[in-house]
Amino acid sequence: MAEVREIHLELKNEDGLHMRPATLFTELATRFRSKIEVSHKDFVADGKSIMHILMLGAGPGAKLKITASGEDAEDAINAIHDLVAVKMFDLSQEQQ
Amino acid sequence: MKVIKGIAVSPGIAIADAIVLDSGEIRIPRRRITEAIVREEQDKVRSAFASAVLELRNFQNSPDVHEKNVRDIFASHKAFLKDRVLRKRINERVRNELVTAEYAISSVMRELAEYFSSLKDVYIRQRASDIYSLERRVLKYLIDAVQQDIQTVSKDTVIVAHDLTPSQTVSLNREFVKGFATDVGGRTSHTAIVARALGIPAVVALEHITDFAEPGVTVIIDGNRGYAIVDPDEKTLLEYRGLAKDMKRLKKQFAALKDKEAVTRDGVKITILGNIELPDEAELVLKNGGEGIGLYRTEFLYLKDGREPSVQDQLRAYKEVSRIMGSRPVVIRTMDLGADKVVLGGEEFTHEHNPVLGFKSIRFCLENMDMFKNQLRAILLASGCGTISVMIPMVTNLYEVRQTKMLLRDVMEDLAEEGISYNSDIKFGAMIETPSAAIMSDRLCRNVDFVSIGTNDLIQYTLAVDRANERVATLYNPGDPAVLRLLRLSVDNVLAAGCGLSVCGEMASDPEFIFFLLGIGVRTLSIAPAMIPEIKKVILSVSIEECRRLAEEARDMCFPAQVSNHFRAAAMKILPETY
């Protein structure tokens, strides 16, 4: 039975979803079987495609809506929350 | 069928299936494929991406890469290349638009790069350059694959390319490559030089031929008139096949003239020399019955590797030509660089508004004194063997001549001090290829041992027409009365001064203008090696008396068309078989 989970997140890291965080994001997303979509403004990206994620053009402070649908949707959303809200923020601290 | 006009750089006609080469650096032409090979092209996409990913993985794991952020860059690039959405988009483009793998990859990635550069976020905007570098990384595998094709061709082929690099041209299979056609280039492009050296028909500056020619399609290269015809219709094909046959027959006839002296019907001896760029071409001059080298263009030495050749490299080339020619004359023209022939620190030229009126030829030489002296040294070092003389290009004033002579003397003194022998009597000449040199030719002659009239540039500068500019190219006309007058003036001056005289340039290999040149007193012609037999045939068929009369009749003509009709009518009478 497919579940759908949704989360709204604000990008706190300094550079937004540029190459390195986008790589991390897609690496994480691919680990889940659920379909993961990231929306920013009008654009909806496939969360497993680095090309799509970069095409969001999500800079610092961007408000993202992330939807996971599939049997591991809950785990996916939790992991993504952890990555975007905590690890990616750490990443930009690390770069300071 | 598509007929494209370019610049004819090597005469002859070639008809064969095309191999199309892409330029990795510039742009991948949109070429269509058939439904049947969609799968094949998609396989190519997959294997190119796989190779690129492997390459990145090796970089990433290389023990030389210590820095984490560098490894991260490789990791992100790898993630990008493994992106299924990207791959899907490329494969869809191949299928939906029926285009080649390389075009699909290039166009999708470039769209992406353009999209990124349009974004507001500066960090993401900069990713455009990552995409371009990824594009090159992937395409490299596809383009290398195509390039290998040209070394392994085993049937008659015509090469269609954006341009050819020296390394590509040396690896060509000379047995099967029947002709060249390129998007860019001029008379001194690598393609042109190599084509002439090999005696293979070639047309360059065709602009977008790589867009129209698909691999395997039939292409006709008309190296006489400067056309490339892609996918000719039956009628054109037949026409050209006939023409090619006629030319083959004529060639055979001409070949029989090889050892015959070029003497007019009334017994005047005309000297026919060859224009060359590569030492190899000297052989071709002899094979075709030429009596020496009237113009050895040395630019290729500089263009080949994009840097100054060493004195030793130059010496080797000059000696090679001299060895082949034995005691026959060899006129070495110093480097004619600048404008379209840009190399060495070439950045500064590319921004000139009017490069042909700019920093080039002798102007460039005199500003790059060390380089120029190196060349003069190499020429002097070679001067001991054979009959070598030196000539400078594009003179516009006497300072240039005097300054060069001073430099030449300096180099001679250096050699004398070092106890190195050279020919201290080496003949020194100048090109007349600007109106100022033509107008001042009486004075110019007092400062040199000989001159050579370069008609191509002289026409361009006299008529203020850039031949490469198609909107005005039709104004470029050797039959323009102004050109004829300037030629007559120069020849009169040079002969009156008792100075050596030759004419090099395309006019000297056009039967119609040979009448004129012989008529005004020219006795030495320097032409493309492949044209020698034909021109010899023309000379054997005319008398100086006729030529004089024809030239005289043209004296007061006011319009190029009158001049052309006048000489064409004469040519048809004298040489009915070639018309």
XYZ file of C-alpha atoms in Angstrom:
675
model
C 0.000 0.000 0.000
C 1.620 3.187 -1.193
C 1.972 5.956 1.319
C 2.406 9.605 0.498
C 4.361 11.859 2.822
C 5.015 15.530 2.374
C 7.310 18.001 4.077
C 8.049 21.719 3.699
C 11.629 22.795 4.246
C 13.598 26.005 3.997
C 17.159 25.806 2.717
C 19.335 27.046 5.505
C 22.696 26.346 4.002
C 24.571 29.243 2.574
C 24.855 28.281 -1.063
C 21.501 26.696 -1.679
C 21.128 23.475 -3.612
C 24.231 23.738 -5.691
C 26.392 20.943 -7.023
C 27.636 19.328 -3.830
C 24.421 19.393 -1.763
C 22.477 18.372 -4.860
C 24.766 15.373 -5.250
C 24.161 14.443 -1.633
C 20.440 14.908 -2.033
C 20.126 12.671 -5.058
C 22.442 10.056 -3.568
C 20.183 9.878 -0.583
C 16.959 9.915 -2.567
C 18.091 7.040 -4.777
C 18.475 4.851 -1.728
C 14.689 4.774 -1.336
C 12.225 2.947 -3.464
C 9.631 5.713 -3.142
C 9.169 8.268 -5.825
C 10.519 11.574 -4.524
C 9.532 14.926 -5.899
C 10.895 18.312 -4.949
C 8.932 21.438 -5.779
C 10.228 24.949 -5.755
C 7.977 27.694 -7.091
C 6.444 26.180 -10.267
C 9.098 23.604 -10.918
C 8.691 20.012 -9.815
C 11.896 17.997 -9.885
C 12.552 14.291 -9.772
C 14.451 14.023 -6.491
C 16.646 11.271 -7.879
C 17.938 13.381 -10.755
C 20.787 15.762 -10.050
C 19.970 17.544 -13.248
C 16.409 18.194 -12.099
C 17.498 19.204 -8.609
C 19.921 21.753 -10.019
C 17.274 22.995 -12.399
C 15.194 24.044 -9.395
C 17.633 26.905 -9.062
C 17.018 26.778 -5.317
C 19.238 29.325 -3.621
C 19.667 29.956 0.104
C 16.356 30.501 1.855
C 14.417 28.728 -0.878
C 11.199 27.093 0.352
C 10.899 23.522 -0.872
C 8.025 21.100 -0.807
C 9.193 17.489 -0.808
C 6.820 14.619 -1.513
C 7.629 10.950 -1.195
C 5.261 8.286 -2.407
C 5.866 4.595 -1.906
C 6.192 2.028 0.799
C 9.245 3.660 2.413
C 7.914 7.201 2.069
C 8.071 7.894 5.769
C 11.710 6.842 6.092
C 12.598 8.793 2.982
C 11.029 11.983 4.327
C 12.782 11.584 7.642
C 16.142 11.044 6.016
C 15.624 13.999 3.712
C 14.608 16.197 6.592
C 17.746 15.154 8.389
C 19.887 15.912 5.347
C 18.374 19.249 4.344
C 17.717 20.703 7.765
C 20.772 19.395 9.608
C 23.573 17.881 7.525
C 23.488 20.327 4.683
C 23.552 23.152 7.181
C 26.588 21.515 8.778
C 28.143 21.220 5.365
C 28.026 24.934 4.827
C 29.387 25.496 8.335
C 32.230 23.163 7.469
C 33.048 25.258 4.428
C 33.343 28.420 6.465
C 20.650 18.000 -53.574
C 22.446 20.909 -52.015
C 25.027 23.018 -53.846
C 27.384 25.006 -51.646
C 29.945 27.551 -52.850
C 33.306 27.760 -51.139
C 36.908 28.512 -52.018
C 38.625 26.126 -54.423
C 42.010 25.293 -52.959
C 43.047 22.194 -54.855
C 41.849 21.442 -58.383
C 40.108 18.348 -59.658
C 36.796 16.583 -59.218
C 36.016 13.947 -56.630
C 32.797 11.958 -56.375
C 32.466 9.566 -53.434
C 30.560 8.781 -50.261
C 31.291 11.088 -47.359
C 32.842 10.550 -43.979
C 31.781 13.446 -41.791
C 34.056 14.583 -38.987
C 32.828 16.680 -36.122
C 34.763 19.362 -34.447
C 34.932 18.595 -30.751
C 35.686 22.126 -29.771
C 33.231 24.144 -31.699
C 29.868 22.729 -32.445
C 28.265 19.501 -33.396
C 26.225 19.775 -36.570
C 22.655 18.569 -36.576
C 22.687 15.468 -38.677
C 19.720 13.272 -39.282
C 19.686 9.517 -38.998
C 17.222 6.932 -40.221
C 14.721 5.170 -38.004
C 16.698 1.973 -38.483
C 19.765 3.140 -36.592
C 18.051 4.818 -33.618
C 19.046 1.871 -31.423
C 22.605 2.010 -32.630
C 22.850 5.702 -31.822
C 21.314 5.153 -28.381
C 23.910 2.461 -27.750
C 26.552 4.980 -28.657
C 25.090 7.384 -26.088
C 25.236 4.700 -23.434
C 28.764 3.616 -24.142
C 30.085 7.196 -24.335
C 28.515 7.973 -20.958
C 29.842 4.738 -19.504
C 33.360 5.516 -20.684
C 33.160 9.025 -19.269
C 31.884 7.734 -15.912
C 34.724 5.242 -15.770
C 37.210 7.968 -16.536
C 35.785 10.118 -13.739
C 35.865 7.208 -11.321
C 39.533 6.704 -12.088
C 40.211 10.371 -11.492
C 38.280 10.270 -8.270
C 40.193 7.276 -6.970
C 43.543 8.407 -8.262
C 46.121 8.612 -5.467
C 47.169 11.983 -6.900
C 43.879 13.538 -5.903
C 44.188 14.380 -2.232
C 41.823 17.233 -1.780
C 38.375 16.322 -0.752
C 36.675 19.122 -2.627
C 38.343 18.050 -5.877
C 37.138 14.512 -5.309
C 33.710 15.939 -4.612
C 33.679 17.688 -7.933
C 34.443 14.423 -9.696
C 31.746 12.755 -7.619
C 29.135 15.305 -8.633
C 30.139 15.101 -12.256
C 29.829 11.364 -12.062
C 26.392 11.683 -10.465
C 25.426 13.933 -13.325
C 26.534 11.489 -15.967
C 24.664 8.689 -14.247
C 21.495 10.777 -14.074
C 18.723 8.787 -15.641
C 16.573 11.822 -16.401
C 19.399 13.354 -18.390
C 20.083 10.135 -20.245
C 16.388 9.672 -20.981
C 16.128 13.131 -22.396
C 19.068 12.486 -24.734
C 17.716 9.132 -25.880
C 14.320 10.678 -26.527
C 15.922 13.324 -28.634
C 17.646 10.687 -30.749
C 14.361 8.868 -31.232
C 11.962 11.786 -31.638
C 14.098 14.042 -33.763
C 16.132 11.326 -35.504
C 19.490 12.910 -34.856
C 22.936 11.450 -34.153
C 24.093 10.508 -30.668
C 26.618 13.293 -30.604
C 24.103 15.898 -31.681
C 21.551 14.763 -29.116
C 24.121 14.835 -26.319
C 25.505 18.166 -27.349
C 22.156 19.864 -27.830
C 20.596 18.571 -24.597
C 23.622 19.451 -22.510
C 23.981 22.838 -24.060
C 20.348 23.643 -23.437
C 20.908 22.662 -19.864
C 24.011 24.810 -19.580
C 22.147 27.730 -21.078
C 19.313 27.181 -18.639
C 21.738 27.239 -15.730
C 23.392 30.401 -16.933
C 20.000 32.072 -17.011
C 19.286 31.376 -13.341
C 19.523 34.078 -10.716
C 21.445 32.078 -8.175
C 25.105 32.704 -8.750
C 26.288 29.305 -7.496
C 24.003 27.434 -9.789
C 24.629 29.795 -12.648
C 28.281 28.843 -12.519
C 27.357 25.206 -13.018
C 26.968 25.969 -16.704
C 30.706 25.550 -17.088
C 30.551 22.132 -15.424
C 27.999 21.075 -17.975
C 30.117 22.270 -20.873
C 33.081 20.347 -19.549
C 30.928 17.255 -19.110
C 29.678 17.641 -22.644
C 33.234 17.630 -23.954
C 34.157 14.706 -21.751
C 31.376 12.559 -23.155
C 31.636 13.690 -26.767
C 35.321 12.949 -26.818
C 34.502 9.249 -26.862
C 32.141 9.569 -29.788
C 34.335 11.853 -31.806
C 37.438 9.748 -31.291
C 35.482 6.829 -32.603
C 34.598 8.697 -35.797
C 38.141 9.905 -36.203
C 39.429 6.396 -36.165
C 37.192 5.726 -39.129
C 39.230 7.961 -41.372
C 42.373 5.981 -40.765
C 40.719 2.719 -41.556
C 38.648 3.631 -44.620
C 38.885 0.962 -47.234
C 36.838 2.441 -50.024
C 36.824 5.695 -51.947
C 35.825 8.473 -49.603
C 35.341 12.193 -49.480
C 36.113 13.800 -46.129
C 33.679 16.438 -44.902
C 34.835 18.252 -41.774
C 34.541 21.498 -39.912
C 38.315 21.695 -40.236
C 41.120 19.190 -40.047
C 43.958 19.365 -37.570
C 47.485 18.558 -38.695
C 47.406 15.314 -36.718
C 44.185 14.256 -38.447
C 45.539 15.021 -41.863
C 48.752 13.091 -41.452
C 46.786 10.046 -40.381
C 44.576 10.047 -43.467
C 44.588 7.000 -45.629
C 45.863 8.568 -48.795
C 44.862 5.703 -50.993
C 41.143 6.064 -50.433
C 40.600 9.690 -49.542
C 39.578 11.266 -52.847
C 38.695 14.765 -51.746
C 38.135 17.211 -48.892
C 35.399 19.700 -48.060
C 35.464 21.859 -44.948
C 33.299 24.460 -43.234
C 36.142 26.859 -42.582
C 39.564 27.600 -43.986
C 41.401 29.564 -46.589
C 44.173 28.849 -49.020
C 46.564 28.232 -46.177
C 44.327 26.114 -43.984
C 45.770 22.714 -43.180
C 43.223 21.011 -45.347
C 44.148 23.160 -48.308
C 47.846 22.635 -47.896
C 47.625 18.910 -47.481
C 45.116 18.526 -50.295
C 47.408 20.343 -52.687
C 50.393 18.363 -51.514
C 48.539 15.160 -52.241
C 46.978 16.421 -55.441
C 43.498 15.758 -54.061
C 40.558 18.018 -55.009
C 39.482 20.255 -52.121
C 37.067 23.078 -51.398
C 37.147 25.009 -48.123
C 35.105 27.801 -46.474
C 31.830 26.021 -47.234
C 30.378 27.364 -43.990
C 27.799 24.750 -43.078
C 28.575 21.725 -45.162
C 28.891 19.573 -42.041
C 25.226 20.365 -41.354
C 24.101 19.047 -44.709
C 26.360 16.119 -45.367
C 25.373 12.957 -43.577
C 27.830 10.120 -43.333
C 27.569 7.895 -46.359
C 25.821 10.394 -48.591
C 27.385 11.077 -51.996
C 29.340 14.299 -52.234
C 30.856 15.916 -55.313
C 33.854 18.138 -54.757
C 34.558 20.518 -57.594
C 38.027 21.786 -56.794
C 38.154 23.788 -60.004
C 35.215 26.057 -59.412
C 34.912 25.778 -55.638
C 31.648 23.881 -55.238
C 30.601 21.033 -53.010
C 27.410 19.236 -53.994
C 25.773 17.120 -51.329
C 23.474 14.307 -52.410
C 23.532 15.254 -56.112
C 20.586 14.432 -58.351
C 21.037 11.997 -61.221
C 21.572 14.689 -63.832
C 24.291 16.496 -61.851
C 25.969 13.224 -61.022
C 26.123 12.253 -64.688
C 27.393 15.674 -65.637
C 30.198 15.525 -63.124
C 31.083 11.946 -63.938
C 31.514 13.072 -67.538
C 33.586 16.032 -66.434
C 35.784 13.855 -64.245
C 36.322 11.496 -67.167
C 37.216 14.374 -69.498
C 39.656 15.664 -66.942
C 41.266 12.285 -66.601
C 41.706 12.131 -70.353
C 43.079 15.665 -70.521
C 45.409 14.893 -67.636
C 46.821 11.996 -69.595
C 47.320 14.248 -72.611
C 48.943 16.873 -70.454
C 51.190 14.355 -68.758
C 52.682 13.625 -72.153
C 53.883 17.242 -72.242
C 55.863 16.868 -69.056
C 59.319 16.891 -70.543
C 58.513 19.323 -73.307
C 59.817 22.877 -72.941
C 57.178 25.576 -72.487
C 57.791 27.512 -75.692
C 55.212 29.598 -77.493
C 54.409 28.950 -81.153
C 56.716 31.789 -82.124
C 59.598 30.390 -80.125
C 59.576 32.378 -76.869
C 60.584 30.365 -73.821
C 58.288 30.711 -70.801
C 59.474 29.520 -67.409
C 56.894 27.650 -65.351
C 57.543 27.356 -61.637
C 55.433 25.889 -58.837
C 53.886 27.402 -55.697
C 54.332 25.126 -52.718
C 53.763 24.999 -48.972
C 55.113 21.616 -47.959
C 58.439 20.089 -48.899
C 56.522 17.087 -50.285
C 54.951 19.308 -52.897
C 58.329 19.961 -54.489
C 58.197 16.406 -55.835
C 54.831 17.162 -57.361
C 56.257 20.218 -59.124
C 58.925 18.086 -60.768
C 56.483 15.320 -61.549
C 54.313 17.811 -63.390
C 57.188 19.318 -65.333
C 57.835 22.497 -63.315
C 61.264 24.100 -63.529
C 61.632 25.318 -59.981
C 59.795 26.807 -57.028
C 58.630 30.357 -57.598
C 56.882 30.656 -54.266
C 57.618 28.534 -51.231
C 55.112 29.654 -48.614
C 56.566 29.062 -45.184
C 53.505 29.788 -43.028
C 52.697 26.142 -42.560
C 55.847 25.674 -40.501
C 54.397 28.153 -38.039
C 50.768 27.089 -38.252
C 51.463 23.410 -37.855
C 52.148 23.362 -34.144
C 50.945 26.844 -33.307
C 54.391 27.930 -32.207
C 57.579 29.181 -33.736
C 59.531 26.364 -35.396
C 63.158 26.089 -34.340
C 65.877 27.223 -36.727
C 66.772 23.542 -37.117
C 63.177 22.599 -38.034
C 63.103 25.334 -40.642
C 66.522 24.477 -41.981
C 65.456 20.872 -42.402
C 62.402 21.899 -44.442
C 64.298 24.369 -46.645
C 67.096 21.909 -47.261
C 64.621 19.194 -48.156
C 63.036 21.370 -50.843
C 66.458 22.386 -52.062
C 67.588 18.765 -52.227
C 64.543 17.805 -54.287
C 64.986 20.723 -56.661
C 68.732 20.313 -57.152
C 70.121 23.288 -59.060
C 66.668 24.609 -59.968
C 65.595 27.896 -58.372
C 63.740 27.955 -55.042
C 62.206 31.217 -53.841
C 61.475 31.072 -50.117
C 58.890 33.593 -49.022
C 59.215 34.666 -45.419
C 56.268 33.988 -43.124
C 53.039 35.581 -44.267
C 51.229 35.433 -40.933
C 48.438 37.510 -39.450
C 44.858 38.114 -40.575
C 43.415 34.698 -41.401
C 46.666 32.936 -40.566
C 46.738 33.457 -36.870
C 49.045 31.627 -34.514
C 51.684 32.713 -32.127
C 50.140 34.905 -29.487
C 47.353 35.258 -31.988
C 44.840 36.646 -29.500
C 45.712 40.197 -30.393
C 44.856 39.790 -34.066
C 41.508 38.238 -33.614
C 40.098 41.480 -32.332
C 41.126 43.515 -35.325
C 38.224 44.977 -37.224
C 39.986 44.664 -40.537
C 42.601 41.961 -40.219
C 43.560 41.989 -43.914
C 44.345 45.674 -43.559
C 46.021 45.105 -40.251
C 48.959 43.611 -38.477
C 50.177 40.936 -40.871
C 52.859 39.698 -43.251
C 55.997 41.851 -43.363
C 54.481 44.178 -40.745
C 54.235 41.250 -38.371
C 57.779 40.096 -39.227
C 59.319 43.487 -38.560
C 57.568 43.735 -35.205
C 58.692 40.246 -34.236
C 62.292 40.847 -35.050
C 63.771 37.838 -33.207
C 61.412 35.455 -34.896
C 62.059 37.070 -38.260
C 65.816 36.896 -37.787
C 65.512 33.219 -36.922
C 63.807 32.608 -40.216
C 66.363 34.620 -42.177
C 69.085 32.666 -40.403
C 67.518 29.359 -41.389
C 67.192 30.532 -45.004
C 70.815 31.693 -45.093
C 71.982 28.442 -43.536
C 70.190 26.579 -46.310
C 71.432 28.981 -48.987
C 74.669 27.074 -49.488
C 72.880 24.264 -51.224
C 70.907 24.696 -54.433
C 69.689 28.038 -55.730
C 67.760 29.587 -52.880
C 66.523 33.145 -52.811
C 64.444 34.998 -50.254
C 61.332 37.100 -50.802
C 59.159 39.187 -48.474
C 55.348 39.395 -48.592
C 52.926 42.320 -48.771
C 55.300 45.219 -49.110
C 53.570 48.602 -48.933
C 56.548 50.921 -48.659
C 60.292 51.070 -49.170
C 61.072 51.255 -45.464
C 59.933 47.675 -45.142
C 62.297 46.594 -47.892
C 65.257 48.510 -46.519
C 64.637 47.396 -42.965
C 64.478 43.767 -44.032
C 67.697 44.124 -45.991
C 69.367 45.556 -42.913
C 68.160 42.633 -40.857
C 69.374 40.218 -43.491
C 72.810 41.847 -43.363
C 72.798 41.625 -39.562
C 72.110 37.920 -39.723
C 74.818 37.512 -42.361
C 77.301 39.266 -40.096
C 76.359 37.028 -37.187
C 76.921 33.960 -39.321
C 80.248 35.308 -40.591
C 81.364 35.950 -37.021
C 80.448 32.414 -36.082
C 82.435 31.179 -39.027
C 79.385 29.615 -40.666
C 79.255 29.684 -44.446
C 76.285 30.901 -46.446
C 75.610 32.367 -49.859
C 76.453 36.061 -49.509
C 75.021 36.671 -52.981
C 71.587 35.362 -52.066
C 68.990 37.077 -54.223
C 66.486 39.235 -52.395
C 62.974 39.854 -53.693
C 59.644 41.426 -52.777
C 56.035 40.652 -53.556
C 53.946 43.203 -55.379
C 50.538 42.561 -53.906
C 49.381 45.982 -52.797
C 48.499 48.927 -55.038
C 51.164 51.039 -53.291
C 53.873 48.524 -54.208
C 52.571 48.397 -57.782
C 52.503 52.176 -58.107
C 55.988 52.465 -56.613
C 57.321 49.483 -58.541
C 59.913 51.534 -60.445
C 61.546 52.508 -57.144
C 60.894 49.187 -55.474
C 62.868 47.484 -58.231
C 65.988 49.484 -57.473
C 66.055 47.934 -54.025
C 65.544 44.283 -54.878
C 66.876 41.650 -57.256
C 63.477 40.421 -58.303
C 59.756 40.833 -57.700
C 56.841 38.485 -57.864
C 53.394 39.875 -58.507
C 50.882 38.172 -56.225
C 47.649 38.639 -58.108
C 45.225 37.300 -55.491
C 45.994 39.954 -52.922
C 46.682 42.638 -55.513
C 43.143 42.204 -56.852
C 41.696 42.199 -53.358
C 43.467 45.387 -52.345
C 43.001 47.169 -55.664
C 39.266 46.549 -55.740
C 38.855 46.794 -51.951
C 37.076 43.456 -51.924
C 37.377 40.846 -49.232
C 36.945 37.611 -51.144
C 35.764 35.803 -48.067
C 32.827 38.194 -47.746
C 30.163 36.682 -49.927
C 28.185 39.908 -50.218
C 30.984 41.529 -52.178
C 32.855 38.499 -53.518
C 31.395 38.962 -56.991
C 33.247 42.275 -57.246
C 36.497 40.331 -57.023
C 37.387 40.080 -60.676
C 40.831 39.604 -62.192
C 39.411 41.012 -65.412
C 38.675 44.375 -63.843
C 40.313 47.029 -66.041
C 41.848 48.656 -62.955
C 43.647 45.420 -62.169
C 44.894 45.078 -65.730
C 46.206 48.633 -65.701
C 48.042 48.154 -62.448
C 49.559 44.923 -63.711
C 50.703 46.565 -66.922
C 52.213 49.468 -65.003
C 54.123 47.135 -62.688
C 55.393 44.908 -65.463
C 56.534 47.902 -67.535
C 58.425 49.313 -64.555
C 60.009 46.025 -63.561
C 61.141 45.183 -67.081
C 62.489 48.688 -67.655
C 64.557 48.351 -64.482
C 65.931 45.011 -65.627
C 64.666 43.421 -62.447
C 63.644 39.746 -62.206
C 59.899 39.236 -62.643
C 57.409 36.502 -62.073
C 53.678 36.315 -61.504
C 52.268 33.982 -58.888
C 48.602 33.743 -57.998
C 45.551 32.354 -59.658
C 45.659 34.655 -62.675
C 48.819 32.857 -63.765
C 46.947 29.598 -64.055
C 43.887 30.924 -65.845
C 44.287 30.420 -69.621
C 42.394 33.612 -70.382
C 44.728 35.743 -68.321
C 47.837 33.981 -69.497
C 47.237 35.644 -72.857
C 47.222 38.961 -71.120
C 50.263 38.295 -68.929
C 52.379 37.006 -71.806
C 51.114 39.907 -73.925
C 52.393 42.526 -71.490
C 55.805 40.877 -71.185
C 55.636 38.346 -68.352
C 57.911 35.339 -69.055
C 57.893 33.529 -65.727
C 54.779 32.085 -64.094
C 54.559 30.391 -60.717
C 51.459 28.267 -60.221
C 49.900 25.415 -58.276
C 51.793 22.224 -59.185
C 48.672 20.462 -60.407
C 48.038 23.243 -62.947
C 51.467 23.072 -64.578
C 50.663 20.612 -67.402
C 47.526 22.490 -68.416
C 49.286 25.830 -68.475
C 52.131 24.346 -70.477
C 49.571 23.162 -72.993
C 48.179 26.706 -73.239
C 51.621 28.188 -73.767
C 52.442 25.688 -76.507
C 49.230 26.720 -78.271
C 49.742 30.488 -78.419
C 52.120 32.968 -79.963
C 53.447 36.036 -78.163
C 52.333 38.042 -81.175
C 48.697 37.003 -80.603
C 48.993 37.659 -76.895
C 50.366 41.128 -77.461
C 47.524 41.960 -79.814
C 44.929 40.636 -77.366
C 46.435 42.588 -74.467
C 46.596 45.711 -76.580
C 42.952 45.362 -77.590
C 41.979 45.129 -73.945
C 43.864 48.283 -73.032
C 40.981 50.723 -73.324
C 38.176 48.500 -72.112
C 36.178 49.955 -69.244
C 34.176 46.998 -67.901
C 35.198 43.640 -66.478
C 32.600 41.841 -68.615
C 34.107 43.278 -71.804
C 37.534 42.070 -70.749
C 36.259 38.614 -69.860
C 34.362 38.201 -73.117
C 37.341 39.407 -75.090
C 39.749 36.875 -73.610
C 37.237 34.058 -73.424
C 36.466 34.380 -77.107
C 40.194 34.178 -77.847
C 40.629 31.187 -75.582
C 37.815 29.335 -77.286
C 39.514 29.885 -80.613
C 42.996 28.973 -79.485
C 42.049 26.162 -77.110
C 38.757 24.740 -78.355
C 39.336 21.431 -76.552
C 39.295 22.930 -73.069
C 36.057 24.844 -73.637
